[in-house]
Amino acid sequence: MSFFFPLPALLSSFSRFLFGFLIISILLPDLASTSTSNIPTKIGKGYRLISIQESPNGGLLGLLQVKQKNNIYGPDVSLLQLYVKHETDARLRVHITDAGKERWEVPYNLLPRETPPSLKQTLGRSRKDANTLKPSEYAGKELVFTYTPDPFSFSVKRKSNGQILFDSTSEESDPYSGLVFKDQYLELSTKLPKDASLYGLGENTQPHGIKLYPNEPYTLYTTDISAINLNADLYGSHPVYMDLRNVEGEAYAHAVLLLNSNGMDVFYRGNSLTYKVIGGIFDLYFFSGPSPLDVVDQYTAFIGRPAAMPYWAFGFHQCRWGYQNLSIVEDVVENYKVAKIPLDVIWTDDDHMDGHKDFTLNPVNYPRPKLLAFLDKIHARGMKYIVIIDPGIGVNKSYGVYQRAIANDVFIKYEGKPYLAQVWPGAVNFPDFLNPKTVEWWGDEIRRFHELVPVDGLWIDMNEASNFCTGLCTLPEGRICPNATGPAWECCLNCKNITKTRWDDPPYKINASGIQAPIGYKTIATSAYHYKGVLEYNAHSIYGFSQAVATHKALQGLEGKRPFILSRSTYVGSGHYAAHWTGDNKGTWEDLRYSISTMLNFGIFGVPMVGSDICGFYAAPTEELCSRWIEVGAFYPFSRDHANHRPQELYQWESVAESARNALGMRYKLLPYLYTLNYEAHTTGAPIARPLFFTFTNETDLYGLSTQFLLGRGLMVSPVLESNKTEVEAVFPPGSWYDMFDMTKVIVSKESHHIVLDAPLHVINVHLYQNTIIPMQQGGMISKEARTTPFTLVVAFPLGATRGEAKGNLFLDEDELPEMKLGNGYSTYVDFYATVKKGTVKVWSDVEESKFALEKGWKIEKVTVLGLQGSGSAIEIEVDGNVVQDTSTVEISTTEHAYTEGLEESGGDKMKNVMVEVKGLELPVGKKFSMSWKMGIKA
């Protein structure tokens, strides 16, 4: 749900901009005074390094002194502590803070990391004459830190080839300053090569695709404005970017994280990047890569590996804001079943609540006895139920949740009293999740609610935090709020703007909401404070993150099950606890395209379980658009239809239902593959959905491709993203690509090139890349059933190869156990291998922890091998080293491949390239097997 500028949701981007600016200008007439046009381009003369030596833990510890003070955006901090440390072979940290006093940092208990040396250690060291300090290097295994003393600047380079990854030098001709460090304004820049491709810096709806676009605004500050707003700070703050460069045909990737939760503008000019931050410190982390997968591995090793998701979470989800009573929900579930469209999870927005209050049930529309009976029914089927909770707790003396909150003193404060805001229940207070007592109280409320309604996961929304009012508000005695005479998002409290503090009106204005809105606009006042006096000014962008941490802890304590949390607001590390959807979008073709870029960015951010509202949240989509959207959304890692008060379920149109059956039918066959990618993400950080350059890193033409994506290493989705199209132009990187809906069809590409594919209304093009093995099952209407069906292994060789190899894997576990790991007796991991050489095809497996799969009785009944030459002969099979004597049930069939394109490039003979299917197998997944046959291929 979103409240921000609901009317402009229907307007053009420019109209929304004007509308928003007019609204804020009327409400806040001082906005015009925030202009910074009179501020010089360069601020100050930077700092000089006056001492540096080795720290007790093997890093560098130095002292920086300002060269020339000025009062632009406030006085300079005179002395800074510099701390540099190679924390791992691939990670370098550069930490710069006030040497005289502690400053705000992202709490170490929320994002665990090494603690820098104390400030006293810096000030206690003798200072050396700056003239004696010379440029010097501090080298690690992969990265080298180099510094220049006066004016102080530093660079980070790659040790293997000397490539400079970050360079903070400010030349006279550069349009940015050197190091600037004031209480409420920090600035730092780096030079960049013009051919670098940058990704990240979100959350942001980027109209140009996944690559960062020079001179577009990149503002980071968690804000409830809908995802339909382009180039604006949205729900999450992820101050990290990945830099991909191709040097003489070789790709090198690295990432830079600025671990800072304050509001910031990041200016990317193509050949430079500048941070302008309104508080905190510079805490920079450099991740050396060199591949994109290496970067995400190193990044998530630091911020926290992505959360393990239960198997059912990869099924299809249905939600609508407007399921006004339980009977509608029951009808939706039944209609999906009748339409034969898979469905695993049914959701309710705040319709189930009593007066929009968290942890309550509407006694009329969602009576508990009937709801429990409904849940018993769907749980028996294997389905799940998830509900929404917002952070705002209704101010109501008869409301038990509020009573217990007051008794435990859990709310964010302003001048000693709980800060008053307004959201859907009316007047609310916001829990302070930085307070340990709040975390305990929140966990107890979730436990109480779970006893009332045994939900299977929680959806935390509006947690930027969103507020329908601005400033310091009161609720006059006797006033009803909301008053039911106007829209629920209209502020009905008595409020006054707060501009008396420098926290509410900082000297530098970030480009909040894309219009330089005051940072306290429609959120918690930034001069409100949290536990131990922490200002909302500093902690604002970690609010949703802290709520996700508390919610995850609470759910882990229930029934020993793996938590499922969906969060709108995210920060660095949120993926360790929660999934994410991309917020309130529109039912337009543009929004469908944007969804791919945002999804791919979140994979880089360490939040791989991500998807957009299928068919759009606002404004009814056309039938054709919804049909095309489910074809894409069926391959989002998180696949959910969610709409605003209008029936948009996939069965509402027969044509959409047909597209859904086709696309979701394939998704449910691929569930073992998707779940294995979930395990890979949980253990290495690898995104589930990836840009094509993650696999084809040397193909520079793919660096900006935002209309196709990969699932894992080699499953490519090429959707139709425009109206009235029955073809799609797709890029095919070099190699052999097999059509997943008809595996006899193959495209062979010698070089990356565009191919026009047939794509009638109900067709989505999905292709499997060579050298890949993927496990599949037979699908079904629900993941619980699909999971019990026999397995098929699909082995893809390069077309016509006389020598080749392919690999794949499979992870299986008791998916609701809290931990996703091997060695607990409830999981199995299988590596699959295949080779073709010397005229023989061989497929085999290697199994870790076989017990779980054997107890479940899973079997492989078919192996399909793609791209072979010639016909097969008698097959030999071994299981656990023992030859299978009776292969009478095994059938081998061959089918010629049909060439879409590239036969002459493949060098193959059309008559000899075939798909071989081996059916009638009874291979236990939990046992090592080997099978081979002669193909009559010349070596």
PDB file of N, CA, C and O in Angstrom, residues 87 91 93 111-114 257 259 283 285 287 296-305 572:
ATOM      1  N   GLU A  87      40.582  -6.547   5.585  1.00  0.00           N
ATOM      2  CA  GLU A  87      39.864  -7.435   6.513  1.00  0.00           C
ATOM      3  C   GLU A  87      39.850  -8.880   6.027  1.00  0.00           C
ATOM      4  O   GLU A  87      39.765  -9.808   6.814  1.00  0.00           O
ATOM      5  N   ARG A  91      38.698  -8.042   0.654  1.00  0.00           N
ATOM      6  CA  ARG A  91      37.940  -6.907   1.195  1.00  0.00           C
ATOM      7  C   ARG A  91      38.849  -5.931   1.923  1.00  0.00           C
ATOM      8  O   ARG A  91      39.595  -6.313   2.830  1.00  0.00           O
ATOM      9  N   ARG A  93      38.839  -2.147   3.962  1.00  0.00           N
ATOM     10  CA  ARG A  93      37.990  -1.161   4.643  1.00  0.00           C
ATOM     11  C   ARG A  93      38.760   0.137   4.824  1.00  0.00           C
ATOM     12  O   ARG A  93      39.921   0.137   5.245  1.00  0.00           O
ATOM     13  N   LEU A 111      24.316  -4.909  12.101  1.00  0.00           N
ATOM     14  CA  LEU A 111      25.165  -5.380  11.007  1.00  0.00           C
ATOM     15  C   LEU A 111      26.536  -5.707  11.600  1.00  0.00           C
ATOM     16  O   LEU A 111      27.416  -4.843  11.670  1.00  0.00           O
ATOM     17  N   PRO A 112      26.719  -6.933  12.067  1.00  0.00           N
ATOM     18  CA  PRO A 112      27.964  -7.285  12.773  1.00  0.00           C
ATOM     19  C   PRO A 112      29.189  -7.118  11.874  1.00  0.00           C
ATOM     20  O   PRO A 112      29.181  -7.499  10.701  1.00  0.00           O
ATOM     21  N   ARG A 113      30.252  -6.527  12.445  1.00  0.00           N
ATOM     22  CA  ARG A 113      31.496  -6.309  11.713  1.00  0.00           C
ATOM     23  C   ARG A 113      32.599  -5.971  12.718  1.00  0.00           C
ATOM     24  O   ARG A 113      32.328  -5.751  13.895  1.00  0.00           O
ATOM     25  N   GLU A 114      33.817  -5.892  12.226  1.00  0.00           N
ATOM     26  CA  GLU A 114      34.941  -5.575  13.093  1.00  0.00           C
ATOM     27  C   GLU A 114      34.811  -4.154  13.636  1.00  0.00           C
ATOM     28  O   GLU A 114      34.374  -3.243  12.933  1.00  0.00           O
ATOM     29  N   LEU A 257      31.064  -0.214  -1.225  1.00  0.00           N
ATOM     30  CA  LEU A 257      29.959   0.044  -0.302  1.00  0.00           C
ATOM     31  C   LEU A 257      30.330   1.210   0.600  1.00  0.00           C
ATOM     32  O   LEU A 257      31.409   1.207   1.206  1.00  0.00           O
ATOM     33  N   LEU A 259      29.060   2.337   3.872  1.00  0.00           N
ATOM     34  CA  LEU A 259      28.159   1.905   4.949  1.00  0.00           C
ATOM     35  C   LEU A 259      27.774   3.130   5.778  1.00  0.00           C
ATOM     36  O   LEU A 259      28.433   3.482   6.756  1.00  0.00           O
ATOM     37  N   ASP A 283      32.544   5.068   5.885  1.00  0.00           N
ATOM     38  CA  ASP A 283      32.957   3.701   6.192  1.00  0.00           C
ATOM     39  C   ASP A 283      32.861   2.928   4.878  1.00  0.00           C
ATOM     40  O   ASP A 283      31.799   2.405   4.518  1.00  0.00           O
ATOM     41  N   TYR A 285      33.898   0.101   2.026  1.00  0.00           N
ATOM     42  CA  TYR A 285      34.361  -1.272   1.852  1.00  0.00           C
ATOM     43  C   TYR A 285      34.548  -1.528   0.365  1.00  0.00           C
ATOM     44  O   TYR A 285      33.674  -1.216  -0.454  1.00  0.00           O
ATOM     45  N   PHE A 287      35.390  -4.451  -2.504  1.00  0.00           N
ATOM     46  CA  PHE A 287      35.330  -5.894  -2.747  1.00  0.00           C
ATOM     47  C   PHE A 287      35.957  -6.152  -4.117  1.00  0.00           C
ATOM     48  O   PHE A 287      35.515  -5.607  -5.129  1.00  0.00           O
ATOM     49  N   VAL A 296      29.498 -10.462  -5.521  1.00  0.00           N
ATOM     50  CA  VAL A 296      28.314 -10.674  -4.684  1.00  0.00           C
ATOM     51  C   VAL A 296      28.626 -11.664  -3.565  1.00  0.00           C
ATOM     52  O   VAL A 296      28.114 -11.532  -2.446  1.00  0.00           O
ATOM     53  N   ASP A 297      29.461 -12.633  -3.836  1.00  0.00           N
ATOM     54  CA  ASP A 297      29.902 -13.568  -2.796  1.00  0.00           C
ATOM     55  C   ASP A 297      30.621 -12.808  -1.678  1.00  0.00           C
ATOM     56  O   ASP A 297      30.315 -12.962  -0.489  1.00  0.00           O
ATOM     57  N   GLN A 298      31.573 -11.972  -2.053  1.00  0.00           N
ATOM     58  CA  GLN A 298      32.336 -11.207  -1.056  1.00  0.00           C
ATOM     59  C   GLN A 298      31.440 -10.218  -0.308  1.00  0.00           C
ATOM     60  O   GLN A 298      31.582 -10.039   0.903  1.00  0.00           O
ATOM     61  N   TYR A 299      30.532  -9.590  -1.039  1.00  0.00           N
ATOM     62  CA  TYR A 299      29.635  -8.597  -0.432  1.00  0.00           C
ATOM     63  C   TYR A 299      28.694  -9.246   0.583  1.00  0.00           C
ATOM     64  O   TYR A 299      28.534  -8.755   1.704  1.00  0.00           O
ATOM     65  N   THR A 300      28.064 -10.363   0.205  1.00  0.00           N
ATOM     66  CA  THR A 300      27.120 -11.008   1.127  1.00  0.00           C
ATOM     67  C   THR A 300      27.833 -11.737   2.266  1.00  0.00           C
ATOM     68  O   THR A 300      27.242 -11.933   3.325  1.00  0.00           O
ATOM     69  N   ALA A 301      29.104 -12.120   2.055  1.00  0.00           N
ATOM     70  CA  ALA A 301      29.874 -12.668   3.177  1.00  0.00           C
ATOM     71  C   ALA A 301      30.022 -11.622   4.266  1.00  0.00           C
ATOM     72  O   ALA A 301      30.097 -11.936   5.456  1.00  0.00           O
ATOM     73  N   PHE A 302      30.035 -10.349   3.852  1.00  0.00           N
ATOM     74  CA  PHE A 302      30.158  -9.250   4.812  1.00  0.00           C
ATOM     75  C   PHE A 302      28.806  -8.819   5.379  1.00  0.00           C
ATOM     76  O   PHE A 302      28.641  -8.713   6.597  1.00  0.00           O
ATOM     77  N   ILE A 303      27.813  -8.581   4.530  1.00  0.00           N
ATOM     78  CA  ILE A 303      26.539  -8.020   5.016  1.00  0.00           C
ATOM     79  C   ILE A 303      25.579  -9.079   5.543  1.00  0.00           C
ATOM     80  O   ILE A 303      24.589  -8.749   6.202  1.00  0.00           O
ATOM     81  N   GLY A 304      25.878 -10.342   5.279  1.00  0.00           N
ATOM     82  CA  GLY A 304      24.986 -11.428   5.694  1.00  0.00           C
ATOM     83  C   GLY A 304      24.448 -12.156   4.471  1.00  0.00           C
ATOM     84  O   GLY A 304      23.942 -11.536   3.537  1.00  0.00           O
ATOM     85  N   ARG A 305      24.572 -13.474   4.494  1.00  0.00           N
ATOM     86  CA  ARG A 305      24.081 -14.272   3.367  1.00  0.00           C
ATOM     87  C   ARG A 305      22.559 -14.149   3.259  1.00  0.00           C
ATOM     88  O   ARG A 305      21.864 -14.003   4.262  1.00  0.00           O
ATOM     89  N   VAL A 572      21.142  -2.221   3.596  1.00  0.00           N
ATOM     90  CA  VAL A 572      22.271  -3.147   3.488  1.00  0.00           C
ATOM     91  C   VAL A 572      22.108  -4.250   4.542  1.00  0.00           C
ATOM     92  O   VAL A 572      22.055  -3.970   5.734  1.00  0.00           O
TER      93      VAL A 572
END
